[in-house]
Amino acid sequence: MRSVEPVSLGWIFRPERADNAKEHAGKQVRFVGTALDESGQVEVVLSDGTCVRAYRHEVIPG
């Protein structure tokens, strides 16, 4: 069995977003949900406990 290394994830802000999530850009990610909502976004919990909705491509290693 192969061991799994923890991965550090960051959330990036995309300028085409219409919501006010810019203030959270670049924060580390604690949790990424697996269920997509009707707009194709998942729940992301940031390291400070803030919950945002994001597209999967907005969560990147880093």
Tab-separated table of N, CA, C and O in Angstrom:
chain	number	residue	atom	x	y	z
A	1	MET	N	0.841	-1.172	0.000
A	1	MET	CA	0.000	0.000	0.000
A	1	MET	C	0.891	1.242	0.000
A	1	MET	O	1.842	1.330	0.752
A	2	ARG	N	0.578	2.178	-0.849
A	2	ARG	CA	1.348	3.412	-0.977
A	2	ARG	C	0.871	4.433	0.050
A	2	ARG	O	-0.325	4.653	0.215
A	3	SER	N	1.819	5.058	0.753
A	3	SER	CA	1.417	6.086	1.717
A	3	SER	C	1.031	7.364	0.987
A	3	SER	O	1.525	7.651	-0.100
A	4	VAL	N	0.160	8.109	1.589
A	4	VAL	CA	-0.332	9.349	0.990
A	4	VAL	C	0.288	10.526	1.735
A	4	VAL	O	0.177	10.626	2.946
A	5	GLU	N	0.945	11.388	0.999
A	5	GLU	CA	1.540	12.583	1.574
A	5	GLU	C	0.494	13.683	1.661
A	5	GLU	O	-0.297	13.861	0.738
A	6	PRO	N	0.473	14.439	2.769
A	6	PRO	CA	-0.468	15.572	2.837
A	6	PRO	C	-0.129	16.617	1.782
A	6	PRO	O	1.035	16.826	1.458
A	7	VAL	N	-1.134	17.229	1.257
A	7	VAL	CA	-0.942	18.248	0.226
A	7	VAL	C	-1.424	19.578	0.779
A	7	VAL	O	-2.507	19.670	1.347
A	8	SER	N	-0.611	20.598	0.613
A	8	SER	CA	-1.012	21.939	1.005
A	8	SER	C	-1.768	22.560	-0.161
A	8	SER	O	-1.285	22.561	-1.291
A	9	LEU	N	-2.968	23.062	0.115
A	9	LEU	CA	-3.793	23.666	-0.930
A	9	LEU	C	-4.014	25.134	-0.635
A	9	LEU	O	-4.106	25.541	0.519
A	10	GLY	N	-4.118	25.920	-1.674
A	10	GLY	CA	-4.446	27.334	-1.543
A	10	GLY	C	-5.639	27.658	-2.409
A	10	GLY	O	-5.901	26.979	-3.404
A	11	TRP	N	-6.382	28.673	-2.046
A	11	TRP	CA	-7.527	29.085	-2.839
A	11	TRP	C	-7.164	30.364	-3.557
A	11	TRP	O	-6.650	31.308	-2.961
A	12	ILE	N	-7.397	30.410	-4.854
A	12	ILE	CA	-7.052	31.589	-5.639
A	12	ILE	C	-8.315	32.293	-6.105
A	12	ILE	O	-9.320	31.658	-6.391
A	13	PHE	N	-8.245	33.586	-6.161
A	13	PHE	CA	-9.374	34.388	-6.621
A	13	PHE	C	-9.264	34.592	-8.117
A	13	PHE	O	-8.207	34.968	-8.628
A	14	ARG	N	-10.319	34.336	-8.815
A	14	ARG	CA	-10.370	34.593	-10.259
A	14	ARG	C	-11.079	35.923	-10.477
A	14	ARG	O	-12.162	36.147	-9.926
A	15	PRO	N	-10.516	36.826	-11.271
A	15	PRO	CA	-11.110	38.154	-11.440
A	15	PRO	C	-12.507	38.154	-12.040
A	15	PRO	O	-13.248	39.097	-11.857
A	16	GLU	N	-12.889	37.079	-12.717
A	16	GLU	CA	-14.228	37.049	-13.323
A	16	GLU	C	-15.319	36.726	-12.301
A	16	GLU	O	-16.494	36.760	-12.628
A	17	ARG	N	-14.955	36.458	-11.078
A	17	ARG	CA	-15.965	36.170	-10.047
A	17	ARG	C	-16.756	37.421	-9.728
A	17	ARG	O	-16.228	38.514	-9.638
A	18	ALA	N	-18.042	37.236	-9.519
A	18	ALA	CA	-18.924	38.376	-9.260
A	18	ALA	C	-19.148	38.612	-7.768
A	18	ALA	O	-19.625	39.668	-7.383
A	19	ASP	N	-18.792	37.634	-6.929
A	19	ASP	CA	-19.048	37.799	-5.496
A	19	ASP	C	-17.914	38.593	-4.824
A	19	ASP	O	-16.957	38.978	-5.459
A	20	ASN	N	-18.044	38.817	-3.553
A	20	ASN	CA	-17.056	39.612	-2.816
A	20	ASN	C	-16.033	38.726	-2.116
A	20	ASN	O	-15.693	38.948	-0.967
A	21	ALA	N	-15.521	37.733	-2.790
A	21	ALA	CA	-14.598	36.782	-2.184
A	21	ALA	C	-13.144	37.192	-2.337
A	21	ALA	O	-12.259	36.511	-1.841
A	22	LYS	N	-12.865	38.317	-3.006
A	22	LYS	CA	-11.484	38.724	-3.278
A	22	LYS	C	-10.653	38.838	-2.005
A	22	LYS	O	-9.462	38.545	-2.010
A	23	GLU	N	-11.261	39.249	-0.905
A	23	GLU	CA	-10.524	39.431	0.344
A	23	GLU	C	-9.933	38.132	0.880
A	23	GLU	O	-9.048	38.147	1.711
A	24	HIS	N	-10.399	36.990	0.389
A	24	HIS	CA	-9.910	35.700	0.858
A	24	HIS	C	-8.883	35.069	-0.080
A	24	HIS	O	-8.428	33.959	0.165
A	25	ALA	N	-8.508	35.751	-1.134
A	25	ALA	CA	-7.594	35.201	-2.134
A	25	ALA	C	-6.267	34.804	-1.502
A	25	ALA	O	-5.710	35.524	-0.678
A	26	GLY	N	-5.781	33.626	-1.866
A	26	GLY	CA	-4.479	33.156	-1.423
A	26	GLY	C	-4.458	32.500	-0.058
A	26	GLY	O	-3.410	32.013	0.370
A	27	LYS	N	-5.575	32.449	0.649
A	27	LYS	CA	-5.600	31.815	1.969
A	27	LYS	C	-5.460	30.303	1.817
A	27	LYS	O	-5.884	29.721	0.824
A	28	GLN	N	-4.866	29.686	2.826
A	28	GLN	CA	-4.720	28.237	2.817
A	28	GLN	C	-6.078	27.574	3.022
A	28	GLN	O	-6.954	28.118	3.679
A	29	VAL	N	-6.218	26.385	2.450
A	29	VAL	CA	-7.466	25.636	2.480
A	29	VAL	C	-7.382	24.540	3.535
A	29	VAL	O	-6.394	23.825	3.620
A	30	ARG	N	-8.440	24.411	4.335
A	30	ARG	CA	-8.521	23.343	5.335
A	30	ARG	C	-9.306	22.157	4.786
A	30	ARG	O	-8.996	21.011	5.056
A	31	PHE	N	-10.366	22.434	4.015
A	31	PHE	CA	-11.264	21.373	3.555
A	31	PHE	C	-11.896	21.769	2.229
A	31	PHE	O	-12.256	22.931	2.037
A	32	VAL	N	-12.028	20.799	1.331
A	32	VAL	CA	-12.746	20.999	0.072
A	32	VAL	C	-13.838	19.941	-0.004
A	32	VAL	O	-13.556	18.742	0.087
A	33	GLY	N	-15.070	20.384	-0.143
A	33	GLY	CA	-16.189	19.462	-0.273
A	33	GLY	C	-16.139	18.706	-1.588
A	33	GLY	O	-15.422	19.078	-2.525
A	34	THR	N	-16.918	17.650	-1.676
A	34	THR	CA	-16.940	16.845	-2.897
A	34	THR	C	-18.211	17.040	-3.715
A	34	THR	O	-18.227	16.746	-4.900
A	35	ALA	N	-19.260	17.539	-3.087
A	35	ALA	CA	-20.545	17.688	-3.775
A	35	ALA	C	-20.615	19.028	-4.508
A	35	ALA	O	-20.375	20.075	-3.932
A	36	LEU	N	-20.940	18.958	-5.790
A	36	LEU	CA	-21.114	20.166	-6.593
A	36	LEU	C	-22.515	20.718	-6.396
A	36	LEU	O	-23.482	19.954	-6.316
A	37	ASP	N	-22.645	22.055	-6.332
A	37	ASP	CA	-23.978	22.652	-6.297
A	37	ASP	C	-24.450	22.882	-7.732
A	37	ASP	O	-23.778	22.498	-8.693
A	38	GLU	N	-25.603	23.501	-7.897
A	38	GLU	CA	-26.181	23.695	-9.235
A	38	GLU	C	-25.330	24.578	-10.146
A	38	GLU	O	-25.435	24.519	-11.360
A	39	SER	N	-24.436	25.388	-9.575
A	39	SER	CA	-23.565	26.234	-10.389
A	39	SER	C	-22.199	25.591	-10.653
A	39	SER	O	-21.340	26.197	-11.273
A	40	GLY	N	-21.995	24.370	-10.153
A	40	GLY	CA	-20.737	23.673	-10.380
A	40	GLY	C	-19.651	24.005	-9.363
A	40	GLY	O	-18.485	23.717	-9.598
A	41	GLN	N	-20.038	24.584	-8.236
A	41	GLN	CA	-19.068	24.944	-7.209
A	41	GLN	C	-19.119	23.972	-6.039
A	41	GLN	O	-20.111	23.283	-5.828
A	42	VAL	N	-18.022	23.922	-5.278
A	42	VAL	CA	-17.934	23.113	-4.072
A	42	VAL	C	-17.730	24.028	-2.874
A	42	VAL	O	-17.328	25.186	-3.025
A	43	GLU	N	-18.005	23.505	-1.689
A	43	GLU	CA	-17.747	24.258	-0.464
A	43	GLU	C	-16.267	24.153	-0.137
A	43	GLU	O	-15.675	23.075	-0.191
A	44	VAL	N	-15.651	25.276	0.186
A	44	VAL	CA	-14.251	25.326	0.581
A	44	VAL	C	-14.184	26.003	1.944
A	44	VAL	O	-14.722	27.094	2.123
A	45	VAL	N	-13.527	25.337	2.897
A	45	VAL	CA	-13.316	25.930	4.213
A	45	VAL	C	-11.858	26.353	4.283
A	45	VAL	O	-10.945	25.541	4.101
A	46	LEU	N	-11.649	27.641	4.521
A	46	LEU	CA	-10.301	28.188	4.576
A	46	LEU	C	-9.696	27.993	5.962
A	46	LEU	O	-10.394	27.671	6.920
A	47	SER	N	-8.395	28.183	6.082
A	47	SER	CA	-7.691	27.926	7.337
A	47	SER	C	-8.195	28.767	8.497
A	47	SER	O	-8.098	28.362	9.648
A	48	ASP	N	-8.790	29.925	8.199
A	48	ASP	CA	-9.316	30.772	9.275
A	48	ASP	C	-10.779	30.443	9.605
A	48	ASP	O	-11.403	31.127	10.396
A	49	GLY	N	-11.333	29.383	8.980
A	49	GLY	CA	-12.693	28.958	9.247
A	49	GLY	C	-13.733	29.545	8.313
A	49	GLY	O	-14.901	29.163	8.371
A	50	THR	N	-13.346	30.473	7.443
A	50	THR	CA	-14.271	31.077	6.487
A	50	THR	C	-14.713	30.033	5.464
A	50	THR	O	-13.892	29.285	4.941
A	51	CYS	N	-16.008	29.975	5.178
A	51	CYS	CA	-16.544	29.085	4.149
A	51	CYS	C	-16.842	29.902	2.897
A	51	CYS	O	-17.482	30.944	2.980
A	52	VAL	N	-16.358	29.429	1.761
A	52	VAL	CA	-16.637	30.072	0.482
A	52	VAL	C	-17.075	28.993	-0.499
A	52	VAL	O	-16.822	27.809	-0.296
A	53	ARG	N	-17.753	29.399	-1.551
A	53	ARG	CA	-18.088	28.507	-2.657
A	53	ARG	C	-17.074	28.794	-3.744
A	53	ARG	O	-16.771	29.955	-4.033
A	54	ALA	N	-16.520	27.753	-4.331
A	54	ALA	CA	-15.485	27.944	-5.345
A	54	ALA	C	-15.572	26.837	-6.384
A	54	ALA	O	-16.091	25.753	-6.111
A	55	TYR	N	-15.066	27.138	-7.558
A	55	TYR	CA	-14.927	26.116	-8.581
A	55	TYR	C	-13.675	25.297	-8.251
A	55	TYR	O	-12.720	25.805	-7.678
A	56	ARG	N	-13.703	24.036	-8.600
A	56	ARG	CA	-12.565	23.161	-8.280
A	56	ARG	C	-11.255	23.693	-8.849
A	56	ARG	O	-10.209	23.523	-8.235
A	57	HIS	N	-11.295	24.312	-10.019
A	57	HIS	CA	-10.050	24.811	-10.613
A	57	HIS	C	-9.479	26.013	-9.854
A	57	HIS	O	-8.366	26.428	-10.128
A	58	GLU	N	-10.224	26.537	-8.891
A	58	GLU	CA	-9.732	27.652	-8.086
A	58	GLU	C	-8.949	27.177	-6.866
A	58	GLU	O	-8.352	27.988	-6.166
A	59	VAL	N	-8.952	25.891	-6.603
A	59	VAL	CA	-8.182	25.328	-5.493
A	59	VAL	C	-6.939	24.682	-6.101
A	59	VAL	O	-7.024	23.768	-6.909
A	60	ILE	N	-5.778	25.211	-5.712
A	60	ILE	CA	-4.534	24.769	-6.341
A	60	ILE	C	-3.511	24.358	-5.280
A	60	ILE	O	-3.567	24.832	-4.152
A	61	PRO	N	-2.588	23.476	-5.629
A	61	PRO	CA	-1.495	23.153	-4.705
A	61	PRO	C	-0.677	24.421	-4.430
A	61	PRO	O	-0.445	25.212	-5.337
A	62	GLY	N	-0.276	24.577	-3.199
A	62	GLY	CA	0.555	25.742	-2.917
A	62	GLY	C	0.471	26.268	-1.585
A	62	GLY	O	0.007	26.283	-0.643
